[in-house]
């Protein structure tokens, strides 16, 4: 019934905004507009989502919100990899290596939960096992093997947008300088009762939010055509504590992502060629089948890339706040884990929108 309809504007069309819009759109009472500066298909330094690997490597600390969001996401990604092949998500055999000497580095801290041999996620991931000492490559102190997923973001983001459109969501371009500008951008021409703020790192400067606990975690990648058919990562590098090494083959011809780094506070949008060389060298060392036995020279490069992870001091902010009489549900600050926590975060958004309505959303005007 029209009188029960609720206008919602979702600000942001990254993986967090689109997943939130998708889950909200399952409620037939909600009329949803997604408004964003950047859309699937765009590649921009202000838009983190296309640059991600993206895989499911759980890193949330026990009892944290991030852990809850990650726990509530894997089953959804597994379902997509099993039954929704057009989403561009596939299973990958995975190896996670640990070197004790990396302990305390930025990368080892980031991967702390991932590196454990008895992690909280061991029953969540198919085929989890600890490698025996005889299976460990030289220099590796411990390792686990499991099956995870890798997402081809170039297929998955448009797929998410398509699922939203199928459910009646209207997607449009727009740029807001204040979060409440979104109230007037609903496609109906009426005002939105609730704003869902999924602007990622831009919430640092967005009027009405200006969350100064956000900062960029710069990631540089090389995308290659080589297909190693395995996903591998390691606790650190000998090239610096904020550099990382990971290899992840995307589904459906999306190429293989060679990474990387986690450079905190760095905004540089252009790839550093020296870092690119180090990344390629380390990845070939870790997975010698890359480059077809010819080392770095044998790699077939598609492109170099840089993305800024929306890092936040206390982890993702998923909470509601009344700003000048309008409920805003915030969902931003997903660092290097926006895909692997996307469904868990979006489920929380649905819950918070429901609570906000019970507590009296902005009157429809
Ligand atoms: P974004 O994708 O940045 O989207 C923000 C949206 O808000 C955009 O549409 C933007 O246009 C819009 N917006 C912002 N401000 C405004 C405004 N004022 N007005 C209108 N619109 C606005 N995560 C994983 O889970 N697994 C991985 O393997 C992984 N690998 C990664 C590798 C790299 C190199 C990088 C950089 C990131 C990786 N991530 C990974 C992290 C993941 O990419 C991010 O957590 C995720 O993309 C964040 O999504 P988001 O929707 O919050 O933000």
GROMACS .gro file of C-alpha atoms and ligand atoms in nm:
model
  418
    1UNK     CA    1   0.000   0.000   0.000
    2UNK     CA    2   0.134   0.340  -0.102
    3UNK     CA    3   0.096   0.489   0.247
    4UNK     CA    4   0.338   0.231   0.383
    5UNK     CA    5   0.606   0.292   0.125
    6UNK     CA    6   0.938   0.423   0.246
    7UNK     CA    7   1.178   0.627   0.034
    8UNK     CA    8   1.541   0.535   0.089
    9UNK     CA    9   1.847   0.687  -0.080
   10UNK     CA   10   2.164   0.480  -0.076
   11UNK     CA   11   2.466   0.704  -0.128
   12UNK     CA   12   2.747   0.511  -0.300
   13UNK     CA   13   2.763   0.237  -0.564
   14UNK     CA   14   3.064   0.040  -0.448
   15UNK     CA   15   3.030  -0.318  -0.327
   16UNK     CA   16   2.900  -0.191   0.009
   17UNK     CA   17   2.632   0.042  -0.133
   18UNK     CA   18   2.512  -0.202  -0.400
   19UNK     CA   19   2.493  -0.498  -0.159
   20UNK     CA   20   2.303  -0.283   0.091
   21UNK     CA   21   2.063  -0.165  -0.183
   22UNK     CA   22   2.014  -0.525  -0.299
   23UNK     CA   23   1.923  -0.661   0.044
   24UNK     CA   24   1.699  -0.359   0.118
   25UNK     CA   25   1.523  -0.404  -0.217
   26UNK     CA   26   1.391  -0.743  -0.106
   27UNK     CA   27   1.144  -0.552   0.111
   28UNK     CA   28   0.861  -0.451  -0.126
   29UNK     CA   29   0.774  -0.147   0.088
   30UNK     CA   30   1.107   0.020   0.021
   31UNK     CA   31   1.146   0.250  -0.282
   32UNK     CA   32   1.521   0.275  -0.329
   33UNK     CA   33   1.744   0.515  -0.521
   34UNK     CA   34   2.119   0.458  -0.541
   35UNK     CA   35   2.305   0.786  -0.600
   36UNK     CA   36   2.679   0.785  -0.667
   37UNK     CA   37   2.961   0.977  -0.824
   38UNK     CA   38   3.121   0.653  -0.952
   39UNK     CA   39   2.945   0.347  -1.093
   40UNK     CA   40   3.040  -0.008  -1.195
   41UNK     CA   41   3.246   0.029  -1.512
   42UNK     CA   42   3.442   0.330  -1.380
   43UNK     CA   43   3.804   0.306  -1.266
   44UNK     CA   44   3.897   0.594  -1.036
   45UNK     CA   45   4.117   0.648  -0.734
   46UNK     CA   46   3.807   0.763  -0.539
   47UNK     CA   47   3.634   0.429  -0.610
   48UNK     CA   48   3.794   0.134  -0.426
   49UNK     CA   49   3.569  -0.151  -0.535
   50UNK     CA   50   3.689  -0.222  -0.892
   51UNK     CA   51   4.053  -0.253  -0.778
   52UNK     CA   52   3.998  -0.530  -0.524
   53UNK     CA   53   4.119  -0.888  -0.587
   54UNK     CA   54   3.874  -0.976  -0.458
   55UNK     CA   55   3.888  -1.277  -0.235
   56UNK     CA   56   3.759  -1.394   0.105
   57UNK     CA   57   4.051  -1.385   0.349
   58UNK     CA   58   3.893  -1.339   0.696
   59UNK     CA   59   4.085  -1.100   0.921
   60UNK     CA   60   3.827  -0.983   1.180
   61UNK     CA   61   3.941  -1.015   1.542
   62UNK     CA   62   3.728  -1.249   1.756
   63UNK     CA   63   3.417  -1.071   1.897
   64UNK     CA   64   3.465  -0.770   1.664
   65UNK     CA   65   3.191  -0.641   1.434
   66UNK     CA   66   3.414  -0.720   1.140
   67UNK     CA   67   3.430  -1.084   1.246
   68UNK     CA   68   3.049  -1.091   1.266
   69UNK     CA   69   3.017  -0.934   0.920
   70UNK     CA   70   3.272  -1.173   0.768
   71UNK     CA   71   3.103  -1.475   0.929
   72UNK     CA   72   2.771  -1.363   0.779
   73UNK     CA   73   2.916  -1.325   0.431
   74UNK     CA   74   3.094  -1.647   0.338
   75UNK     CA   75   2.779  -1.858   0.291
   76UNK     CA   76   2.642  -1.598   0.046
   77UNK     CA   77   2.962  -1.596  -0.161
   78UNK     CA   78   2.973  -1.975  -0.151
   79UNK     CA   79   2.617  -1.987  -0.284
   80UNK     CA   80   2.712  -1.750  -0.570
   81UNK     CA   81   3.019  -1.961  -0.657
   82UNK     CA   82   2.809  -2.280  -0.653
   83UNK     CA   83   2.479  -2.180  -0.811
   84UNK     CA   84   2.496  -1.829  -0.963
   85UNK     CA   85   2.775  -1.862  -1.215
   86UNK     CA   86   2.689  -1.535  -1.393
   87UNK     CA   87   2.796  -1.341  -1.079
   88UNK     CA   88   3.164  -1.404  -1.160
   89UNK     CA   89   3.264  -1.569  -0.830
   90UNK     CA   90   3.460  -1.896  -0.824
   91UNK     CA   91   3.624  -2.130  -0.575
   92UNK     CA   92   4.001  -2.133  -0.545
   93UNK     CA   93   4.238  -2.370  -0.367
   94UNK     CA   94   4.429  -2.148  -0.129
   95UNK     CA   95   4.764  -2.159   0.052
   96UNK     CA   96   4.847  -1.922   0.336
   97UNK     CA   97   5.215  -1.914   0.440
   98UNK     CA   98   5.355  -1.778   0.764
   99UNK     CA   99   5.713  -1.673   0.846
  100UNK     CA  100   5.772  -1.607   1.216
  101UNK     CA  101   6.015  -1.326   1.130
  102UNK     CA  102   5.727  -1.117   0.989
  103UNK     CA  103   5.556  -1.102   1.329
  104UNK     CA  104   5.470  -0.741   1.420
  105UNK     CA  105   5.499  -0.601   1.066
  106UNK     CA  106   5.202  -0.409   0.920
  107UNK     CA  107   5.120  -0.696   0.687
  108UNK     CA  108   5.146  -0.965   0.955
  109UNK     CA  109   4.922  -0.754   1.185
  110UNK     CA  110   4.666  -0.713   0.906
  111UNK     CA  111   4.675  -1.091   0.841
  112UNK     CA  112   4.700  -1.194   1.209
  113UNK     CA  113   4.377  -1.401   1.214
  114UNK     CA  114   4.452  -1.541   0.872
  115UNK     CA  115   4.794  -1.672   0.972
  116UNK     CA  116   4.679  -1.877   1.271
  117UNK     CA  117   4.684  -2.256   1.247
  118UNK     CA  118   4.373  -2.275   1.467
  119UNK     CA  119   4.171  -1.975   1.341
  120UNK     CA  120   3.806  -1.893   1.420
  121UNK     CA  121   3.715  -1.940   1.052
  122UNK     CA  122   3.852  -2.295   1.015
  123UNK     CA  123   3.506  -2.457   1.020
  124UNK     CA  124   3.364  -2.197   0.782
  125UNK     CA  125   3.605  -2.261   0.496
  126UNK     CA  126   3.589  -2.588   0.303
  127UNK     CA  127   3.889  -2.824   0.314
  128UNK     CA  128   4.079  -2.641   0.588
  129UNK     CA  129   4.396  -2.817   0.700
  130UNK     CA  130   4.733  -2.734   0.852
  131UNK     CA  131   5.028  -2.831   0.633
  132UNK     CA  132   5.272  -3.081   0.785
  133UNK     CA  133   5.634  -2.975   0.841
  134UNK     CA  134   5.748  -3.188   0.548
  135UNK     CA  135   5.512  -3.000   0.314
  136UNK     CA  136   5.648  -2.654   0.403
  137UNK     CA  137   5.861  -2.475   0.142
  138UNK     CA  138   6.201  -2.341   0.259
  139UNK     CA  139   6.173  -2.037   0.488
  140UNK     CA  140   5.809  -2.104   0.581
  141UNK     CA  141   5.738  -2.177   0.950
  142UNK     CA  142   5.372  -2.279   0.921
  143UNK     CA  143   5.098  -2.286   0.660
  144UNK     CA  144   4.733  -2.368   0.605
  145UNK     CA  145   4.541  -2.481   0.299
  146UNK     CA  146   4.170  -2.425   0.241
  147UNK     CA  147   3.918  -2.346  -0.030
  148UNK     CA  148   3.811  -1.984  -0.063
  149UNK     CA  149   3.647  -1.775  -0.335
  150UNK     CA  150   3.778  -1.511  -0.573
  151UNK     CA  151   3.551  -1.251  -0.729
  152UNK     CA  152   3.592  -1.098  -1.073
  153UNK     CA  153   3.495  -0.742  -0.976
  154UNK     CA  154   3.447  -0.641  -1.341
  155UNK     CA  155   3.162  -0.894  -1.363
  156UNK     CA  156   3.042  -0.889  -1.003
  157UNK     CA  157   2.977  -0.514  -0.959
  158UNK     CA  158   2.761  -0.491  -1.277
  159UNK     CA  159   2.587  -0.812  -1.167
  160UNK     CA  160   2.504  -0.655  -0.830
  161UNK     CA  161   2.373  -0.343  -1.006
  162UNK     CA  162   2.164  -0.566  -1.235
  163UNK     CA  163   2.013  -0.752  -0.939
  164UNK     CA  164   1.917  -0.416  -0.787
  165UNK     CA  165   1.758  -0.298  -1.113
  166UNK     CA  166   1.561  -0.624  -1.134
  167UNK     CA  167   1.414  -0.545  -0.792
  168UNK     CA  168   1.308  -0.195  -0.897
  169UNK     CA  169   1.600   0.003  -0.755
  170UNK     CA  170   1.673   0.322  -0.952
  171UNK     CA  171   2.045   0.394  -1.000
  172UNK     CA  172   2.157   0.745  -1.090
  173UNK     CA  173   2.466   0.965  -1.090
  174UNK     CA  174   2.498   1.241  -0.836
  175UNK     CA  175   2.757   1.414  -0.620
  176UNK     CA  176   2.674   1.539  -0.273
  177UNK     CA  177   2.883   1.769  -0.059
  178UNK     CA  178   2.669   1.700   0.251
  179UNK     CA  179   2.518   1.362   0.341
  180UNK     CA  180   2.172   1.522   0.375
  181UNK     CA  181   2.185   1.643   0.012
  182UNK     CA  182   2.082   1.282  -0.061
  183UNK     CA  183   1.739   1.351   0.093
  184UNK     CA  184   1.643   1.551  -0.218
  185UNK     CA  185   1.791   1.307  -0.472
  186UNK     CA  186   1.528   1.033  -0.445
  187UNK     CA  187   1.399   0.932  -0.790
  188UNK     CA  188   1.035   0.990  -0.696
  189UNK     CA  189   1.093   1.362  -0.653
  190UNK     CA  190   0.970   1.321  -0.293
  191UNK     CA  191   1.220   1.340  -0.012
  192UNK     CA  192   1.392   1.030   0.123
  193UNK     CA  193   1.300   0.921   0.476
  194UNK     CA  194   1.629   0.743   0.531
  195UNK     CA  195   1.979   0.785   0.390
  196UNK     CA  196   2.222   0.493   0.380
  197UNK     CA  197   2.573   0.635   0.367
  198UNK     CA  198   2.808   0.399   0.178
  199UNK     CA  199   3.062   0.654   0.056
  200UNK     CA  200   3.373   0.464   0.169
  201UNK     CA  201   3.684   0.676   0.216
  202UNK     CA  202   3.493   0.988   0.104
  203UNK     CA  203   3.317   0.995   0.443
  204UNK     CA  204   3.639   1.161   0.559
  205UNK     CA  205   3.534   1.481   0.382
  206UNK     CA  206   3.159   1.440   0.336
  207UNK     CA  207   2.965   1.718   0.510
  208UNK     CA  208   2.764   1.592   0.809
  209UNK     CA  209   3.002   1.295   0.853
  210UNK     CA  210   3.367   1.411   0.830
  211UNK     CA  211   3.497   1.102   1.007
  212UNK     CA  212   3.865   1.182   1.065
  213UNK     CA  213   3.940   0.828   1.185
  214UNK     CA  214   3.930   0.723   0.816
  215UNK     CA  215   4.255   0.702   0.619
  216UNK     CA  216   4.370   0.546   0.292
  217UNK     CA  217   4.543   0.206   0.285
  218UNK     CA  218   4.705   0.229  -0.056
  219UNK     CA  219   4.716  -0.095  -0.254
  220UNK     CA  220   4.909  -0.143  -0.576
  221UNK     CA  221   4.847  -0.438  -0.806
  222UNK     CA  222   4.953  -0.589  -1.138
  223UNK     CA  223   4.686  -0.776  -1.336
  224UNK     CA  224   4.826  -1.054  -1.556
  225UNK     CA  225   4.684  -1.310  -1.800
  226UNK     CA  226   4.874  -1.598  -1.638
  227UNK     CA  227   4.645  -1.848  -1.467
  228UNK     CA  228   4.812  -2.033  -1.176
  229UNK     CA  229   4.484  -2.198  -1.059
  230UNK     CA  230   4.578  -2.143  -0.697
  231UNK     CA  231   4.547  -1.851  -0.455
  232UNK     CA  232   4.855  -1.791  -0.239
  233UNK     CA  233   4.964  -1.535   0.018
  234UNK     CA  234   5.230  -1.493   0.284
  235UNK     CA  235   5.277  -1.308   0.614
  236UNK     CA  236   5.528  -1.051   0.487
  237UNK     CA  237   5.815  -0.961   0.259
  238UNK     CA  238   6.183  -0.873   0.288
  239UNK     CA  239   6.114  -0.547   0.103
  240UNK     CA  240   5.942  -0.354   0.383
  241UNK     CA  241   5.678  -0.408   0.650
  242UNK     CA  242   5.400  -0.239   0.451
  243UNK     CA  243   5.453  -0.452   0.142
  244UNK     CA  244   5.262  -0.774   0.085
  245UNK     CA  245   5.255  -1.063  -0.158
  246UNK     CA  246   4.939  -1.227  -0.284
  247UNK     CA  247   4.828  -1.404  -0.599
  248UNK     CA  248   4.461  -1.443  -0.678
  249UNK     CA  249   4.308  -1.565  -1.000
  250UNK     CA  250   3.975  -1.403  -1.076
  251UNK     CA  251   3.683  -1.600  -1.215
  252UNK     CA  252   3.589  -1.607  -1.582
  253UNK     CA  253   3.896  -1.465  -1.755
  254UNK     CA  254   3.933  -1.172  -1.517
  255UNK     CA  255   4.308  -1.223  -1.504
  256UNK     CA  256   4.522  -1.284  -1.197
  257UNK     CA  257   4.585  -1.013  -0.941
  258UNK     CA  258   4.944  -0.983  -0.818
  259UNK     CA  259   4.974  -0.771  -0.505
  260UNK     CA  260   5.059  -0.575  -0.320
  261UNK     CA  261   5.104  -0.340  -0.032
  262UNK     CA  262   4.914  -0.168   0.248
  263UNK     CA  263   5.060   0.183   0.259
  264UNK     CA  264   4.881   0.368   0.535
  265UNK     CA  265   4.809   0.738   0.479
  266UNK     CA  266   4.937   0.738   0.118
  267UNK     CA  267   4.709   0.897  -0.144
  268UNK     CA  268   4.927   0.851  -0.458
  269UNK     CA  269   4.704   0.736  -0.744
  270UNK     CA  270   4.977   0.639  -0.992
  271UNK     CA  271   5.156   0.300  -0.985
  272UNK     CA  272   5.515   0.310  -0.862
  273UNK     CA  273   5.718   0.115  -1.124
  274UNK     CA  274   5.979   0.001  -0.871
  275UNK     CA  275   5.711  -0.134  -0.640
  276UNK     CA  276   5.548  -0.305  -0.941
  277UNK     CA  277   5.878  -0.486  -1.013
  278UNK     CA  278   5.908  -0.596  -0.651
  279UNK     CA  279   5.549  -0.723  -0.652
  280UNK     CA  280   5.601  -0.924  -0.971
  281UNK     CA  281   5.934  -1.067  -0.852
  282UNK     CA  282   5.789  -1.176  -0.517
  283UNK     CA  283   5.479  -1.329  -0.676
  284UNK     CA  284   5.685  -1.531  -0.924
  285UNK     CA  285   5.906  -1.652  -0.638
  286UNK     CA  286   5.596  -1.760  -0.445
  287UNK     CA  287   5.421  -1.920  -0.744
  288UNK     CA  288   5.691  -2.020  -0.997
  289UNK     CA  289   5.436  -2.133  -1.258
  290UNK     CA  290   5.357  -1.763  -1.312
  291UNK     CA  291   5.553  -1.639  -1.614
  292UNK     CA  292   5.572  -1.989  -1.760
  293UNK     CA  293   5.915  -2.061  -1.613
  294UNK     CA  294   6.063  -1.737  -1.756
  295UNK     CA  295   6.028  -1.537  -1.434
  296UNK     CA  296   5.901  -1.178  -1.438
  297UNK     CA  297   5.987  -1.147  -1.809
  298UNK     CA  298   5.740  -1.423  -1.888
  299UNK     CA  299   5.441  -1.251  -1.724
  300UNK     CA  300   5.169  -1.133  -1.962
  301UNK     CA  301   5.067  -0.798  -1.812
  302UNK     CA  302   4.714  -0.664  -1.863
  303UNK     CA  303   4.752  -0.347  -1.653
  304UNK     CA  304   4.892  -0.190  -1.340
  305UNK     CA  305   4.653  -0.045  -1.082
  306UNK     CA  306   4.622   0.145  -0.756
  307UNK     CA  307   4.329   0.152  -0.518
  308UNK     CA  308   4.280   0.315  -0.179
  309UNK     CA  309   4.129   0.089   0.085
  310UNK     CA  310   3.888   0.285   0.308
  311UNK     CA  311   4.064   0.208   0.638
  312UNK     CA  312   3.909   0.318   0.967
  313UNK     CA  313   4.079   0.321   1.306
  314UNK     CA  314   3.808   0.117   1.482
  315UNK     CA  315   3.698  -0.088   1.180
  316UNK     CA  316   3.385  -0.046   0.969
  317UNK     CA  317   3.122   0.197   1.096
  318UNK     CA  318   2.780   0.039   1.061
  319UNK     CA  319   2.541   0.234   1.282
  320UNK     CA  320   2.253   0.476   1.264
  321UNK     CA  321   2.259   0.842   1.354
  322UNK     CA  322   1.992   1.112   1.345
  323UNK     CA  323   2.130   1.416   1.164
  324UNK     CA  324   1.910   1.728   1.171
  325UNK     CA  325   1.598   1.512   1.212
  326UNK     CA  326   1.683   1.258   0.939
  327UNK     CA  327   1.800   0.903   1.006
  328UNK     CA  328   2.130   0.822   0.839
  329UNK     CA  329   2.249   0.461   0.846
  330UNK     CA  330   2.626   0.467   0.802
  331UNK     CA  331   2.806   0.175   0.639
  332UNK     CA  332   3.163   0.269   0.549
  333UNK     CA  333   3.524   0.210   0.646
  334UNK     CA  334   3.560  -0.148   0.519
  335UNK     CA  335   3.938  -0.127   0.465
  336UNK     CA  336   4.072  -0.430   0.277
  337UNK     CA  337   3.765  -0.643   0.356
  338UNK     CA  338   3.468  -0.477   0.181
  339UNK     CA  339   3.375  -0.782  -0.029
  340UNK     CA  340   3.434  -1.045   0.237
  341UNK     CA  341   3.217  -0.851   0.484
  342UNK     CA  342   2.964  -0.714   0.232
  343UNK     CA  343   2.661  -0.933   0.304
  344UNK     CA  344   2.715  -0.924   0.681
  345UNK     CA  345   2.735  -0.543   0.673
  346UNK     CA  346   2.433  -0.514   0.445
  347UNK     CA  347   2.226  -0.739   0.673
  348UNK     CA  348   2.311  -0.502   0.958
  349UNK     CA  349   2.202  -0.207   0.739
  350UNK     CA  350   1.863  -0.374   0.681
  351UNK     CA  351   1.825  -0.423   1.057
  352UNK     CA  352   1.922  -0.061   1.134
  353UNK     CA  353   1.685   0.079   0.869
  354UNK     CA  354   1.404  -0.124   1.028
  355UNK     CA  355   1.492   0.010   1.373
  356UNK     CA  356   1.509   0.368   1.243
  357UNK     CA  357   1.161   0.336   1.092
  358UNK     CA  358   1.024   0.201   1.419
  359UNK     CA  359   1.174   0.500   1.593
  360UNK     CA  360   1.014   0.735   1.337
  361UNK     CA  361   1.190   0.802   1.008
  362UNK     CA  362   1.172   1.150   0.857
  363UNK     CA  363   0.813   1.226   0.756
  364UNK     CA  364   0.762   1.174   0.382
  365UNK     CA  365   0.731   1.516   0.215
  366LIG     P1  366   3.390   0.241  -0.276
  366LIG     O1  367   3.405   0.124  -0.364
  366LIG     O2  368   3.504   0.337  -0.272
  366LIG     O3  369   3.259   0.317  -0.320
  366LIG     C1  370   3.224   0.443  -0.269
  366LIG     C2  371   3.104   0.492  -0.347
  366LIG     O4  372   3.060   0.614  -0.289
  366LIG     C3  373   3.136   0.523  -0.493
  366LIG     O5  374   3.027   0.490  -0.576
  366LIG     C4  375   3.156   0.674  -0.490
  366LIG     O6  376   3.135   0.738  -0.615
  366LIG     C5  377   3.049   0.711  -0.392
  366LIG     N1  378   3.068   0.843  -0.331
  366LIG     C6  379   3.163   0.881  -0.245
  366LIG     N2  380   3.146   1.010  -0.208
  366LIG     C7  381   3.036   1.052  -0.275
  366LIG     C8  382   2.965   1.176  -0.278
  366LIG     N3  383   3.004   1.280  -0.205
  366LIG     N4  384   2.857   1.185  -0.359
  366LIG     C9  385   2.816   1.081  -0.434
  366LIG     N5  386   2.879   0.962  -0.432
  366LIG    C10  387   2.986   0.948  -0.354
  366LIG     N6  388   3.827  -0.644  -0.009
  366LIG    C11  389   3.796  -0.775   0.005
  366LIG     O7  390   3.696  -0.809   0.069
  366LIG     N7  391   3.875  -0.872  -0.051
  366LIG    C12  392   3.987  -0.841  -0.123
  366LIG     O8  393   4.056  -0.929  -0.173
  366LIG    C13  394   4.022  -0.705  -0.138
  366LIG     N8  395   4.132  -0.669  -0.208
  366LIG    C14  396   4.162  -0.537  -0.225
  366LIG    C15  397   4.274  -0.502  -0.301
  366LIG    C16  398   4.303  -0.369  -0.325
  366LIG    C17  399   4.423  -0.332  -0.408
  366LIG    C18  400   4.217  -0.268  -0.273
  366LIG    C19  401   4.243  -0.122  -0.301
  366LIG    C20  402   4.106  -0.303  -0.197
  366LIG    C21  403   4.078  -0.436  -0.169
  366LIG     N9  404   3.968  -0.475  -0.093
  366LIG    C22  405   3.937  -0.607  -0.078
  366LIG    C23  406   3.887  -0.375  -0.022
  366LIG    C24  407   3.761  -0.337  -0.096
  366LIG     O9  408   3.792  -0.300  -0.228
  366LIG    C25  409   3.693  -0.219  -0.023
  366LIG    O10  410   3.675  -0.248   0.113
  366LIG    C26  411   3.557  -0.191  -0.085
  366LIG    O11  412   3.567  -0.175  -0.223
  366LIG    C27  413   3.492  -0.068  -0.022
  366LIG    O12  414   3.370  -0.051  -0.085
  366LIG     P2  415   3.279   0.076  -0.062
  366LIG    O13  416   3.154   0.051  -0.137
  366LIG    O14  417   3.272   0.106   0.083
  366LIG    O15  418   3.362   0.199  -0.124
   0.00000   0.00000   0.00000
